[in-house]
PDB file of C-alpha atoms in Angstrom:
ATOM      1  CA  MET A   1     125.408 106.222  90.692  1.00  0.00           C
ATOM      2  CA  VAL A   2     128.944 106.000  92.279  1.00  0.00           C
ATOM      3  CA  PRO A   3     127.751 106.331  95.959  1.00  0.00           C
ATOM      4  CA  LEU A   4     128.258 109.891  97.283  1.00  0.00           C
ATOM      5  CA  PRO A   5     130.747 109.571 100.636  1.00  0.00           C
ATOM      6  CA  PRO A   6     129.124 110.480 104.035  1.00  0.00           C
ATOM      7  CA  ARG A   7     128.847 113.771 104.827  1.00  0.00           C
ATOM      8  CA  SER A   8     128.563 115.610 108.073  1.00  0.00           C
ATOM      9  CA  VAL A   9     127.018 119.160 109.488  1.00  0.00           C
ATOM     10  CA  ALA A  10     127.658 121.179 112.346  1.00  0.00           C
ATOM     11  CA  GLY A  11     124.484 121.134 114.501  1.00  0.00           C
ATOM     12  CA  VAL A  12     122.026 118.022 112.366  1.00  0.00           C
ATOM     13  CA  SER A  13     121.753 115.578 114.352  1.00  0.00           C
ATOM     14  CA  SER A  14     123.168 112.665 113.565  1.00  0.00           C
ATOM     15  CA  GLU A  15     121.152 110.007 115.456  1.00  0.00           C
ATOM     16  CA  PHE A  16     118.683 110.211 112.242  1.00  0.00           C
ATOM     17  CA  TRP A  17     120.981 109.932 110.356  1.00  0.00           C
ATOM     18  CA  LYS A  18     122.619 106.770 111.287  1.00  0.00           C
ATOM     19  CA  GLN A  19     121.837 104.213 108.567  1.00  0.00           C
ATOM     20  CA  PRO A  20     120.107 100.972 110.141  1.00  0.00           C
ATOM     21  CA  ASP A  21     121.382  98.081 111.539  1.00  0.00           C
ATOM     22  CA  GLY A  22     121.673  95.078 108.905  1.00  0.00           C
ATOM     23  CA  GLU A  23     121.789  91.791 111.382  1.00  0.00           C
ATOM     24  CA  GLY A  24     124.394  90.700 109.366  1.00  0.00           C
ATOM     25  CA  PHE A  25     122.467  89.904 106.088  1.00  0.00           C
ATOM     26  CA  ARG A  26     123.627  90.365 102.563  1.00  0.00           C
ATOM     27  CA  PRO A  27     122.010  90.147  99.214  1.00  0.00           C
ATOM     28  CA  CYS A  28     122.042  86.580  97.905  1.00  0.00           C
ATOM     29  CA  LEU A  29     121.665  85.741  94.103  1.00  0.00           C
ATOM     30  CA  ASP A  30     123.084  82.153  94.657  1.00  0.00           C
ATOM     31  CA  PHE A  31     120.542  80.512  92.344  1.00  0.00           C
ATOM     32  CA  SER A  32     120.390  76.364  92.588  1.00  0.00           C
ATOM     33  CA  LEU A  33     121.896  73.910  90.594  1.00  0.00           C
ATOM     34  CA  ARG A  34     118.595  72.901  89.203  1.00  0.00           C
ATOM     35  CA  TYR A  35     117.594  76.302  88.264  1.00  0.00           C
ATOM     36  CA  ARG A  36     121.025  76.733  86.497  1.00  0.00           C
ATOM     37  CA  ARG A  37     121.185  73.167  84.806  1.00  0.00           C
ATOM     38  CA  ARG A  38     117.723  74.437  83.240  1.00  0.00           C
ATOM     39  CA  SER A  39     119.514  78.137  82.150  1.00  0.00           C
ATOM     40  CA  ARG A  40     122.193  76.742  79.672  1.00  0.00           C
ATOM     41  CA  VAL A  41     118.706  75.566  77.670  1.00  0.00           C
ATOM     42  CA  ILE A  42     116.473  78.578  78.045  1.00  0.00           C
ATOM     43  CA  ALA A  43     119.128  81.615  77.579  1.00  0.00           C
ATOM     44  CA  ASN A  44     119.653  80.563  73.898  1.00  0.00           C
ATOM     45  CA  GLU A  45     115.808  79.878  73.320  1.00  0.00           C
ATOM     46  CA  LYS A  46     115.216  80.518  69.450  1.00  0.00           C
ATOM     47  CA  ARG A  47     111.771  79.624  69.137  1.00  0.00           C
ATOM     48  CA  ARG A  48     109.966  81.280  71.774  1.00  0.00           C
ATOM     49  CA  PHE A  49     109.101  84.296  71.910  1.00  0.00           C
ATOM     50  CA  LEU A  50     107.005  86.385  74.615  1.00  0.00           C
ATOM     51  CA  VAL A  51     106.141  90.146  73.602  1.00  0.00           C
ATOM     52  CA  VAL A  52     104.309  92.001  77.064  1.00  0.00           C
ATOM     53  CA  VAL A  53     102.597  95.513  76.630  1.00  0.00           C
ATOM     54  CA  VAL A  54     103.155  97.923  79.103  1.00  0.00           C
ATOM     55  CA  SER A  55     101.341 100.410  80.861  1.00  0.00           C
ATOM     56  CA  GLY A  56     100.702 103.182  83.610  1.00  0.00           C
ATOM     57  CA  GLY A  57     103.501 105.214  85.426  1.00  0.00           C
ATOM     58  CA  LEU A  58     107.250 104.323  85.947  1.00  0.00           C
ATOM     59  CA  PHE A  59     106.268 102.881  88.793  1.00  0.00           C
ATOM     60  CA  GLN A  60     103.485 100.130  87.162  1.00  0.00           C
ATOM     61  CA  ILE A  61     106.208  99.754  83.955  1.00  0.00           C
ATOM     62  CA  ARG A  62     108.800  98.609  86.718  1.00  0.00           C
ATOM     63  CA  ASN A  63     106.969  95.936  88.250  1.00  0.00           C
ATOM     64  CA  GLN A  64     105.778  94.429  85.085  1.00  0.00           C
ATOM     65  CA  ILE A  65     108.464  94.431  83.045  1.00  0.00           C
ATOM     66  CA  VAL A  66     110.300  92.357  86.203  1.00  0.00           C
ATOM     67  CA  ASP A  67     107.079  90.265  86.251  1.00  0.00           C
ATOM     68  CA  ALA A  68     106.981  89.412  82.383  1.00  0.00           C
ATOM     69  CA  VAL A  69     110.946  88.120  82.774  1.00  0.00           C
ATOM     70  CA  VAL A  70     109.753  85.900  85.230  1.00  0.00           C
ATOM     71  CA  ILE A  71     106.897  84.651  83.046  1.00  0.00           C
ATOM     72  CA  ALA A  72     109.651  84.192  80.356  1.00  0.00           C
ATOM     73  CA  ARG A  73     111.035  82.153  82.433  1.00  0.00           C
ATOM     74  CA  ILE A  74     108.684  80.076  83.138  1.00  0.00           C
ATOM     75  CA  LEU A  75     107.734  79.568  79.402  1.00  0.00           C
ATOM     76  CA  GLU A  76     111.036  79.385  78.338  1.00  0.00           C
ATOM     77  CA  ALA A  77     110.613  81.665  76.324  1.00  0.00           C
ATOM     78  CA  ALA A  78     113.226  84.973  74.567  1.00  0.00           C
ATOM     79  CA  LEU A  79     111.810  87.603  75.924  1.00  0.00           C
ATOM     80  CA  VAL A  80     111.450  90.541  73.545  1.00  0.00           C
ATOM     81  CA  LEU A  81     112.002  93.867  74.838  1.00  0.00           C
ATOM     82  CA  PRO A  82     108.373  95.201  75.926  1.00  0.00           C
ATOM     83  CA  VAL A  83     106.400  97.268  74.302  1.00  0.00           C
ATOM     84  CA  LEU A  84     105.307 100.680  76.390  1.00  0.00           C
ATOM     85  CA  GLN A  85     101.627 101.317  75.730  1.00  0.00           C
ATOM     86  CA  GLY A  86     100.004 104.841  75.586  1.00  0.00           C
ATOM     87  CA  ASP A  87     103.947 106.473  75.806  1.00  0.00           C
ATOM     88  CA  GLU A  88     105.742 107.786  72.442  1.00  0.00           C
ATOM     89  CA  SER A  89     108.687 106.459  74.328  1.00  0.00           C
ATOM     90  CA  GLU A  90     110.206 103.145  73.505  1.00  0.00           C
ATOM     91  CA  PHE A  91     112.522 100.711  76.331  1.00  0.00           C
ATOM     92  CA  SER A  92     115.542 101.560  74.880  1.00  0.00           C
ATOM     93  CA  GLU A  93     114.820 105.140  75.937  1.00  0.00           C
ATOM     94  CA  ILE A  94     113.860 104.790  79.655  1.00  0.00           C
ATOM     95  CA  PHE A  95     116.248 102.068  80.063  1.00  0.00           C
ATOM     96  CA  ASP A  96     119.780 101.134  79.291  1.00  0.00           C
ATOM     97  CA  VAL A  97     118.733  98.142  76.931  1.00  0.00           C
ATOM     98  CA  GLU A  98     122.386  95.936  76.541  1.00  0.00           C
ATOM     99  CA  HIS A  99     122.402  96.391  80.490  1.00  0.00           C
ATOM    100  CA  PHE A 100     119.121  94.535  80.763  1.00  0.00           C
ATOM    101  CA  LYS A 101     120.656  91.871  78.176  1.00  0.00           C
ATOM    102  CA  LYS A 102     123.753  91.568  79.794  1.00  0.00           C
ATOM    103  CA  ILE A 103     122.944  90.829  83.369  1.00  0.00           C
ATOM    104  CA  LEU A 104     119.869  88.749  82.640  1.00  0.00           C
ATOM    105  CA  LYS A 105     121.864  86.411  79.896  1.00  0.00           C
ATOM    106  CA  ALA A 106     122.289  83.776  82.052  1.00  0.00           C
ATOM    107  CA  ASP A 107     118.275  83.703  82.968  1.00  0.00           C
ATOM    108  CA  ILE A 108     116.668  83.773  79.816  1.00  0.00           C
ATOM    109  CA  ARG A 109     117.417  85.627  76.271  1.00  0.00           C
ATOM    110  CA  VAL A 110     116.301  88.952  75.388  1.00  0.00           C
ATOM    111  CA  VAL A 111     116.047  90.191  71.739  1.00  0.00           C
ATOM    112  CA  SER A 112     115.191  93.436  70.457  1.00  0.00           C
ATOM    113  CA  SER A 113     112.735  92.520  68.541  1.00  0.00           C
ATOM    114  CA  LEU A 114     110.736  89.711  66.883  1.00  0.00           C
ATOM    115  CA  PRO A 115     112.440  87.580  64.106  1.00  0.00           C
ATOM    116  CA  SER A 116     110.233  87.773  60.626  1.00  0.00           C
ATOM    117  CA  THR A 117     109.484  84.524  61.139  1.00  0.00           C
ATOM    118  CA  HIS A 118     107.500  85.080  64.107  1.00  0.00           C
ATOM    119  CA  LEU A 119     104.445  87.181  62.954  1.00  0.00           C
ATOM    120  CA  VAL A 120     101.926  88.172  65.987  1.00  0.00           C
ATOM    121  CA  SER A 121      98.387  89.946  65.300  1.00  0.00           C
ATOM    122  CA  TRP A 122      98.192  92.262  68.175  1.00  0.00           C
ATOM    123  CA  GLN A 123      94.414  91.452  68.195  1.00  0.00           C
ATOM    124  CA  LEU A 124      95.307  87.498  70.108  1.00  0.00           C
ATOM    125  CA  SER A 125      96.441  89.645  73.073  1.00  0.00           C
ATOM    126  CA  GLU A 126      96.375  87.868  75.793  1.00  0.00           C
ATOM    127  CA  ASN A 127      94.690  90.069  79.116  1.00  0.00           C
ATOM    128  CA  GLN A 128      92.433  88.182  80.691  1.00  0.00           C
ATOM    129  CA  ILE A 129      95.233  86.803  83.495  1.00  0.00           C
ATOM    130  CA  PRO A 130      93.811  86.680  87.262  1.00  0.00           C
ATOM    131  CA  HIS A 131      95.330  88.317  90.578  1.00  0.00           C
ATOM    132  CA  ASN A 132      98.614  86.611  92.100  1.00  0.00           C
ATOM    133  CA  VAL A 133      98.578  83.250  89.546  1.00  0.00           C
ATOM    134  CA  PRO A 134     101.565  80.889  90.464  1.00  0.00           C
ATOM    135  CA  PRO A 135     103.929  79.984  88.111  1.00  0.00           C
ATOM    136  CA  PHE A 136     102.182  76.447  87.651  1.00  0.00           C
ATOM    137  CA  TRP A 137      99.105  78.294  86.359  1.00  0.00           C
ATOM    138  CA  ILE A 138     101.281  80.270  83.547  1.00  0.00           C
ATOM    139  CA  ARG A 139     102.683  77.647  82.132  1.00  0.00           C
ATOM    140  CA  ALA A 140      99.534  75.309  82.001  1.00  0.00           C
ATOM    141  CA  ARG A 141      97.457  78.619  80.207  1.00  0.00           C
ATOM    142  CA  PHE A 142      99.910  79.440  77.386  1.00  0.00           C
ATOM    143  CA  PHE A 143     102.765  76.818  77.135  1.00  0.00           C
ATOM    144  CA  LYS A 144     101.466  74.846  74.724  1.00  0.00           C
ATOM    145  CA  LYS A 145     100.152  77.249  72.438  1.00  0.00           C
ATOM    146  CA  LEU A 146     103.391  79.168  72.826  1.00  0.00           C
ATOM    147  CA  ASN A 147     105.224  75.771  71.970  1.00  0.00           C
ATOM    148  CA  GLU A 148     102.597  75.737  68.573  1.00  0.00           C
ATOM    149  CA  GLU A 149     102.407  79.473  67.838  1.00  0.00           C
ATOM    150  CA  GLY A 150     106.170  80.312  68.731  1.00  0.00           C
ATOM    151  CA  SER A 151     105.463  83.417  69.748  1.00  0.00           C
ATOM    152  CA  LEU A 152     102.753  84.636  72.668  1.00  0.00           C
ATOM    153  CA  VAL A 153     101.610  88.498  73.404  1.00  0.00           C
ATOM    154  CA  LEU A 154     100.514  89.369  76.841  1.00  0.00           C
ATOM    155  CA  THR A 155      99.211  92.300  78.973  1.00  0.00           C
ATOM    156  CA  GLY A 156      97.871  93.583  81.707  1.00  0.00           C
ATOM    157  CA  LEU A 157     100.538  92.041  83.706  1.00  0.00           C
ATOM    158  CA  GLU A 158      99.989  94.451  87.016  1.00  0.00           C
ATOM    159  CA  SER A 159      99.857  92.267  89.951  1.00  0.00           C
ATOM    160  CA  LYS A 160      99.187  89.311  87.978  1.00  0.00           C
ATOM    161  CA  LEU A 161     101.910  87.124  88.937  1.00  0.00           C
ATOM    162  CA  SER A 162     102.405  85.829  92.324  1.00  0.00           C
ATOM    163  CA  LYS A 163     103.996  87.424  95.069  1.00  0.00           C
ATOM    164  CA  ASN A 164     104.924  84.068  96.614  1.00  0.00           C
ATOM    165  CA  LEU A 165     107.168  82.655  94.263  1.00  0.00           C
ATOM    166  CA  PRO A 166     109.871  79.301  94.798  1.00  0.00           C
ATOM    167  CA  PRO A 167     113.104  81.027  95.762  1.00  0.00           C
ATOM    168  CA  ASP A 168     114.773  80.678  91.648  1.00  0.00           C
ATOM    169  CA  LEU A 169     112.289  82.933  90.470  1.00  0.00           C
ATOM    170  CA  GLN A 170     111.733  85.447  93.565  1.00  0.00           C
ATOM    171  CA  LYS A 171     115.894  85.844  93.042  1.00  0.00           C
ATOM    172  CA  LEU A 172     115.277  86.364  89.618  1.00  0.00           C
ATOM    173  CA  ARG A 173     112.804  89.483  90.495  1.00  0.00           C
ATOM    174  CA  CYS A 174     115.101  90.777  92.401  1.00  0.00           C
ATOM    175  CA  LYS A 175     117.816  90.544  90.128  1.00  0.00           C
ATOM    176  CA  VAL A 176     115.612  91.894  87.595  1.00  0.00           C
ATOM    177  CA  ALA A 177     114.288  94.842  89.886  1.00  0.00           C
ATOM    178  CA  PHE A 178     117.595  95.954  91.544  1.00  0.00           C
ATOM    179  CA  HIS A 179     120.068  94.929  88.801  1.00  0.00           C
ATOM    180  CA  ALA A 180     118.830  95.108  85.454  1.00  0.00           C
ATOM    181  CA  LEU A 181     116.772  97.835  85.032  1.00  0.00           C
ATOM    182  CA  LYS A 182     118.896 100.908  84.598  1.00  0.00           C
ATOM    183  CA  PHE A 183     117.757 103.727  83.182  1.00  0.00           C
ATOM    184  CA  ALA A 184     119.478 105.333  80.374  1.00  0.00           C
ATOM    185  CA  THR A 185     122.084 107.955  80.404  1.00  0.00           C
ATOM    186  CA  PRO A 186     120.401 110.591  79.998  1.00  0.00           C
ATOM    187  CA  ILE A 187     118.312 109.790  82.969  1.00  0.00           C
ATOM    188  CA  ARG A 188     121.076 108.545  85.431  1.00  0.00           C
ATOM    189  CA  GLU A 189     123.320 112.026  84.336  1.00  0.00           C
ATOM    190  CA  LEU A 190     120.324 113.709  85.700  1.00  0.00           C
ATOM    191  CA  GLY A 191     119.363 111.837  88.581  1.00  0.00           C
ATOM    192  CA  ASN A 192     123.135 112.478  89.458  1.00  0.00           C
ATOM    193  CA  ARG A 193     123.123 116.005  89.167  1.00  0.00           C
ATOM    194  CA  ILE A 194     120.076 116.550  91.083  1.00  0.00           C
ATOM    195  CA  ALA A 195     121.272 113.910  93.626  1.00  0.00           C
ATOM    196  CA  ARG A 196     124.575 116.195  93.982  1.00  0.00           C
ATOM    197  CA  ARG A 197     123.002 119.140  94.187  1.00  0.00           C
ATOM    198  CA  MET A 198     120.715 118.115  97.580  1.00  0.00           C
ATOM    199  CA  TRP A 199     124.076 116.116  98.828  1.00  0.00           C
ATOM    200  CA  ILE A 200     125.674 119.531  98.939  1.00  0.00           C
ATOM    201  CA  GLU A 201     123.397 121.158 101.179  1.00  0.00           C
ATOM    202  CA  GLY A 202     124.255 118.053 103.918  1.00  0.00           C
ATOM    203  CA  PRO A 203     121.890 114.476 103.874  1.00  0.00           C
ATOM    204  CA  TYR A 204     118.681 114.423 103.120  1.00  0.00           C
ATOM    205  CA  VAL A 205     115.118 112.300 103.052  1.00  0.00           C
ATOM    206  CA  ALA A 206     114.162 111.151  99.177  1.00  0.00           C
ATOM    207  CA  LEU A 207     110.294 110.594  99.979  1.00  0.00           C
ATOM    208  CA  HIS A 208     108.379 109.749  96.817  1.00  0.00           C
ATOM    209  CA  PHE A 209     105.011 109.774  98.036  1.00  0.00           C
ATOM    210  CA  GLY A 210     103.146 108.633  94.755  1.00  0.00           C
ATOM    211  CA  LEU A 211     100.488 111.578  95.318  1.00  0.00           C
ATOM    212  CA  GLU A 212      99.477 111.339  91.250  1.00  0.00           C
ATOM    213  CA  LYS A 213      96.370 111.361  90.581  1.00  0.00           C
ATOM    214  CA  ASP A 214      96.334 107.945  88.224  1.00  0.00           C
ATOM    215  CA  VAL A 215      97.421 106.507  91.998  1.00  0.00           C
ATOM    216  CA  TRP A 216      94.544 107.329  93.449  1.00  0.00           C
ATOM    217  CA  VAL A 217      92.053 106.448  91.186  1.00  0.00           C
ATOM    218  CA  ARG A 218      93.773 102.703  90.533  1.00  0.00           C
ATOM    219  CA  THR A 219      94.136 102.056  94.411  1.00  0.00           C
ATOM    220  CA  GLY A 220      90.647 103.844  95.753  1.00  0.00           C
ATOM    221  CA  CYS A 221      92.804 105.419  98.527  1.00  0.00           C
ATOM    222  CA  LEU A 222      91.376 108.466 100.296  1.00  0.00           C
ATOM    223  CA  THR A 223      93.806 111.491  98.987  1.00  0.00           C
ATOM    224  CA  GLY A 224      93.985 113.009 103.015  1.00  0.00           C
ATOM    225  CA  LEU A 225      92.966 116.318 101.209  1.00  0.00           C
ATOM    226  CA  GLY A 226      88.932 115.981 101.876  1.00  0.00           C
ATOM    227  CA  PRO A 227      85.754 115.088 100.703  1.00  0.00           C
ATOM    228  CA  GLU A 228      86.327 117.094  97.349  1.00  0.00           C
ATOM    229  CA  TYR A 229      89.184 115.616  96.244  1.00  0.00           C
ATOM    230  CA  ASP A 230      87.841 112.337  97.404  1.00  0.00           C
ATOM    231  CA  MET A 231      85.143 112.501  95.318  1.00  0.00           C
ATOM    232  CA  ILE A 232      86.851 113.439  92.064  1.00  0.00           C
ATOM    233  CA  ILE A 233      88.609 110.545  92.394  1.00  0.00           C
ATOM    234  CA  ASN A 234      85.304 108.373  92.698  1.00  0.00           C
ATOM    235  CA  ASP A 235      83.605 109.590  90.164  1.00  0.00           C
ATOM    236  CA  GLU A 236      87.196 108.706  88.148  1.00  0.00           C
ATOM    237  CA  ARG A 237      86.855 105.494  89.598  1.00  0.00           C
ATOM    238  CA  GLU A 238      83.874 104.660  87.785  1.00  0.00           C
ATOM    239  CA  SER A 239      83.949 106.163  84.703  1.00  0.00           C
ATOM    240  CA  HIS A 240      87.425 104.269  84.572  1.00  0.00           C
ATOM    241  CA  PRO A 241      86.666 100.883  85.833  1.00  0.00           C
ATOM    242  CA  GLU A 242      89.349  99.251  83.805  1.00  0.00           C
ATOM    243  CA  PHE A 243      92.148 101.211  85.283  1.00  0.00           C
ATOM    244  CA  LEU A 244      90.704  99.837  89.202  1.00  0.00           C
ATOM    245  CA  ALA A 245      93.037  97.176  91.135  1.00  0.00           C
ATOM    246  CA  THR A 246      91.682  95.190  94.112  1.00  0.00           C
ATOM    247  CA  ARG A 247      92.368  96.758  97.667  1.00  0.00           C
ATOM    248  CA  SER A 248      93.729  93.432  98.060  1.00  0.00           C
ATOM    249  CA  ASN A 249      96.828  93.921  95.715  1.00  0.00           C
ATOM    250  CA  ILE A 250      98.102  96.995  96.789  1.00  0.00           C
ATOM    251  CA  SER A 251      98.675  99.604  99.912  1.00  0.00           C
ATOM    252  CA  CYS A 252      97.536 102.675 100.331  1.00  0.00           C
ATOM    253  CA  PRO A 253     100.582 105.497  99.947  1.00  0.00           C
ATOM    254  CA  LEU A 254     101.059 107.822 102.673  1.00  0.00           C
ATOM    255  CA  ASN A 255      99.443 111.333 102.106  1.00  0.00           C
ATOM    256  CA  ALA A 256     101.662 113.973 103.069  1.00  0.00           C
ATOM    257  CA  LEU A 257     100.583 114.604 106.748  1.00  0.00           C
ATOM    258  CA  GLU A 258     100.806 110.710 107.138  1.00  0.00           C
ATOM    259  CA  ALA A 259     104.730 111.243 106.250  1.00  0.00           C
ATOM    260  CA  ALA A 260     105.285 114.505 108.180  1.00  0.00           C
ATOM    261  CA  ARG A 261     104.218 112.505 110.914  1.00  0.00           C
ATOM    262  CA  LEU A 262     106.446 109.437 110.399  1.00  0.00           C
ATOM    263  CA  LEU A 263     109.511 111.224 110.078  1.00  0.00           C
ATOM    264  CA  LYS A 264     108.940 113.273 113.237  1.00  0.00           C
ATOM    265  CA  GLU A 265     108.682 110.514 114.898  1.00  0.00           C
ATOM    266  CA  LEU A 266     111.862 109.087 113.585  1.00  0.00           C
ATOM    267  CA  GLY A 267     113.222 112.134 114.541  1.00  0.00           C
ATOM    268  CA  ALA A 268     114.082 114.129 111.958  1.00  0.00           C
ATOM    269  CA  PRO A 269     114.907 117.822 112.558  1.00  0.00           C
ATOM    270  CA  ARG A 270     112.667 120.752 111.476  1.00  0.00           C
ATOM    271  CA  ASN A 271     115.562 121.706 109.060  1.00  0.00           C
ATOM    272  CA  ALA A 272     116.777 118.310 107.361  1.00  0.00           C
ATOM    273  CA  GLY A 273     116.581 118.388 103.648  1.00  0.00           C
ATOM    274  CA  VAL A 274     113.585 116.537 102.351  1.00  0.00           C
ATOM    275  CA  TYR A 275     113.362 115.885  98.290  1.00  0.00           C
ATOM    276  CA  ILE A 276     110.068 114.694  96.906  1.00  0.00           C
ATOM    277  CA  ALA A 277     110.509 113.004  93.738  1.00  0.00           C
ATOM    278  CA  GLY A 278     107.245 111.583  91.179  1.00  0.00           C
ATOM    279  CA  GLY A 279     105.194 113.329  89.270  1.00  0.00           C
ATOM    280  CA  GLU A 280     102.648 116.661  89.871  1.00  0.00           C
ATOM    281  CA  PRO A 281     100.831 115.986  93.070  1.00  0.00           C
ATOM    282  CA  PHE A 282      96.754 115.551  92.411  1.00  0.00           C
ATOM    283  CA  GLY A 283      95.432 118.926  94.455  1.00  0.00           C
ATOM    284  CA  GLY A 284      98.845 120.823  93.385  1.00  0.00           C
ATOM    285  CA  ASP A 285      99.994 122.658  96.347  1.00  0.00           C
ATOM    286  CA  GLU A 286      97.926 121.547  98.794  1.00  0.00           C
ATOM    287  CA  PRO A 287      99.724 117.798  99.090  1.00  0.00           C
ATOM    288  CA  PHE A 288     102.883 119.715 100.527  1.00  0.00           C
ATOM    289  CA  ALA A 289     101.732 120.940 103.453  1.00  0.00           C
ATOM    290  CA  LEU A 290     104.137 119.212 105.166  1.00  0.00           C
ATOM    291  CA  LYS A 291     106.745 122.340 104.322  1.00  0.00           C
ATOM    292  CA  THR A 292     104.797 123.642 107.748  1.00  0.00           C
ATOM    293  CA  GLU A 293     106.692 120.736 109.307  1.00  0.00           C
ATOM    294  CA  PHE A 294     109.873 121.067 107.297  1.00  0.00           C
ATOM    295  CA  THR A 295     111.504 124.632 106.468  1.00  0.00           C
ATOM    296  CA  ASN A 296     113.878 122.754 103.644  1.00  0.00           C
ATOM    297  CA  VAL A 297     110.909 120.457 101.341  1.00  0.00           C
ATOM    298  CA  VAL A 298     112.858 120.488  97.162  1.00  0.00           C
ATOM    299  CA  THR A 299     111.436 119.222  94.249  1.00  0.00           C
ATOM    300  CA  LYS A 300     113.209 118.195  90.953  1.00  0.00           C
ATOM    301  CA  GLU A 301     111.710 121.361  89.389  1.00  0.00           C
ATOM    302  CA  MET A 302     113.151 123.710  92.135  1.00  0.00           C
ATOM    303  CA  LEU A 303     116.485 121.786  91.802  1.00  0.00           C
ATOM    304  CA  ALA A 304     117.502 122.415  88.106  1.00  0.00           C
ATOM    305  CA  ARG A 305     118.733 126.139  88.780  1.00  0.00           C
ATOM    306  CA  ASP A 306     120.604 126.542  85.363  1.00  0.00           C
ATOM    307  CA  GLY A 307     119.831 125.358  81.517  1.00  0.00           C
ATOM    308  CA  ASN A 308     122.019 122.504  82.320  1.00  0.00           C
ATOM    309  CA  SER A 309     119.521 121.024  84.709  1.00  0.00           C
ATOM    310  CA  THR A 310     117.132 120.666  81.262  1.00  0.00           C
ATOM    311  CA  PRO A 311     116.058 117.302  81.263  1.00  0.00           C
ATOM    312  CA  THR A 312     117.145 115.791  77.810  1.00  0.00           C
ATOM    313  CA  GLU A 313     114.646 114.816  74.949  1.00  0.00           C
ATOM    314  CA  THR A 314     115.281 111.215  75.499  1.00  0.00           C
ATOM    315  CA  GLY A 315     114.026 111.928  79.825  1.00  0.00           C
ATOM    316  CA  LEU A 316     111.410 114.246  78.772  1.00  0.00           C
ATOM    317  CA  LEU A 317     108.419 112.340  79.084  1.00  0.00           C
ATOM    318  CA  TYR A 318     109.873 110.640  82.863  1.00  0.00           C
ATOM    319  CA  TRP A 319     111.536 114.144  84.432  1.00  0.00           C
ATOM    320  CA  ARG A 320     107.960 114.182  86.433  1.00  0.00           C
ATOM    321  CA  GLN A 321     108.335 110.473  87.834  1.00  0.00           C
ATOM    322  CA  LEU A 322     112.454 110.749  87.976  1.00  0.00           C
ATOM    323  CA  THR A 323     112.889 108.988  91.523  1.00  0.00           C
ATOM    324  CA  ILE A 324     116.681 109.319  93.268  1.00  0.00           C
ATOM    325  CA  LEU A 325     117.453 105.251  94.581  1.00  0.00           C
TER     326      LEU A 325
END
């Protein structure tokens, strides 16, 4: 997405919209000489293949894909395009496949499917990975099997790989998240159209609360909607223990009231444009109590004013999770 030129609107506080001081820091993806030397071999790997099955909402899927690339690098394996479990979409319907391959071609080999010589049994999927494991654990646990069988299927990657990685692997993680993963064209076009409609009205803040029901179930955080709603979430957690994440691996999202307080403390004017991204919130309109604090709160549904803004069939399944980044 080409950045839109900055706009100034009469009567709008300029201090709040001022970009924070970067203090001279710049993004850095300069990999070490050792990493680049190993890349010559790993990026051309044709014997070992890693298949990953990802699940959850778009945020969880994104994080699991990021870790999948890093794990493929650790195992010196080619990565098969991730499989989206429990969803009718394919990777290529959500993300730009060719861009994904191009950006990562110097790091790992990415293939669209397993070659016919490497058949896998989906019943042998590995999903017993502890949380926060270091690279040497991944290699010790899976490299021998992968080397012998030629292919490996991994599931349940959420919050499994350590957040404290060696510098080169941490840079790879950033490279995947902020460079390689780009939405497919129909979704980008839809996002650009919504962003331009917000921009026409002046400066705005985009918020992704993460207020969907599955987020509260997975995290166990209080919804901020009262005991009645918290009880519903607690009952859901007890009924589906497989969905639970440990509190040590997550941070609770801000509820709407907390977000309103934060914006007010930061100096956001009452008439500031506030764009609410994300899926349908648990509790219906209840979380949008911040509308009482800000007069210009909109959602993507509100911005889709005509037929031209109707999502295409390709992007429809993730229409409710589209976030303007």
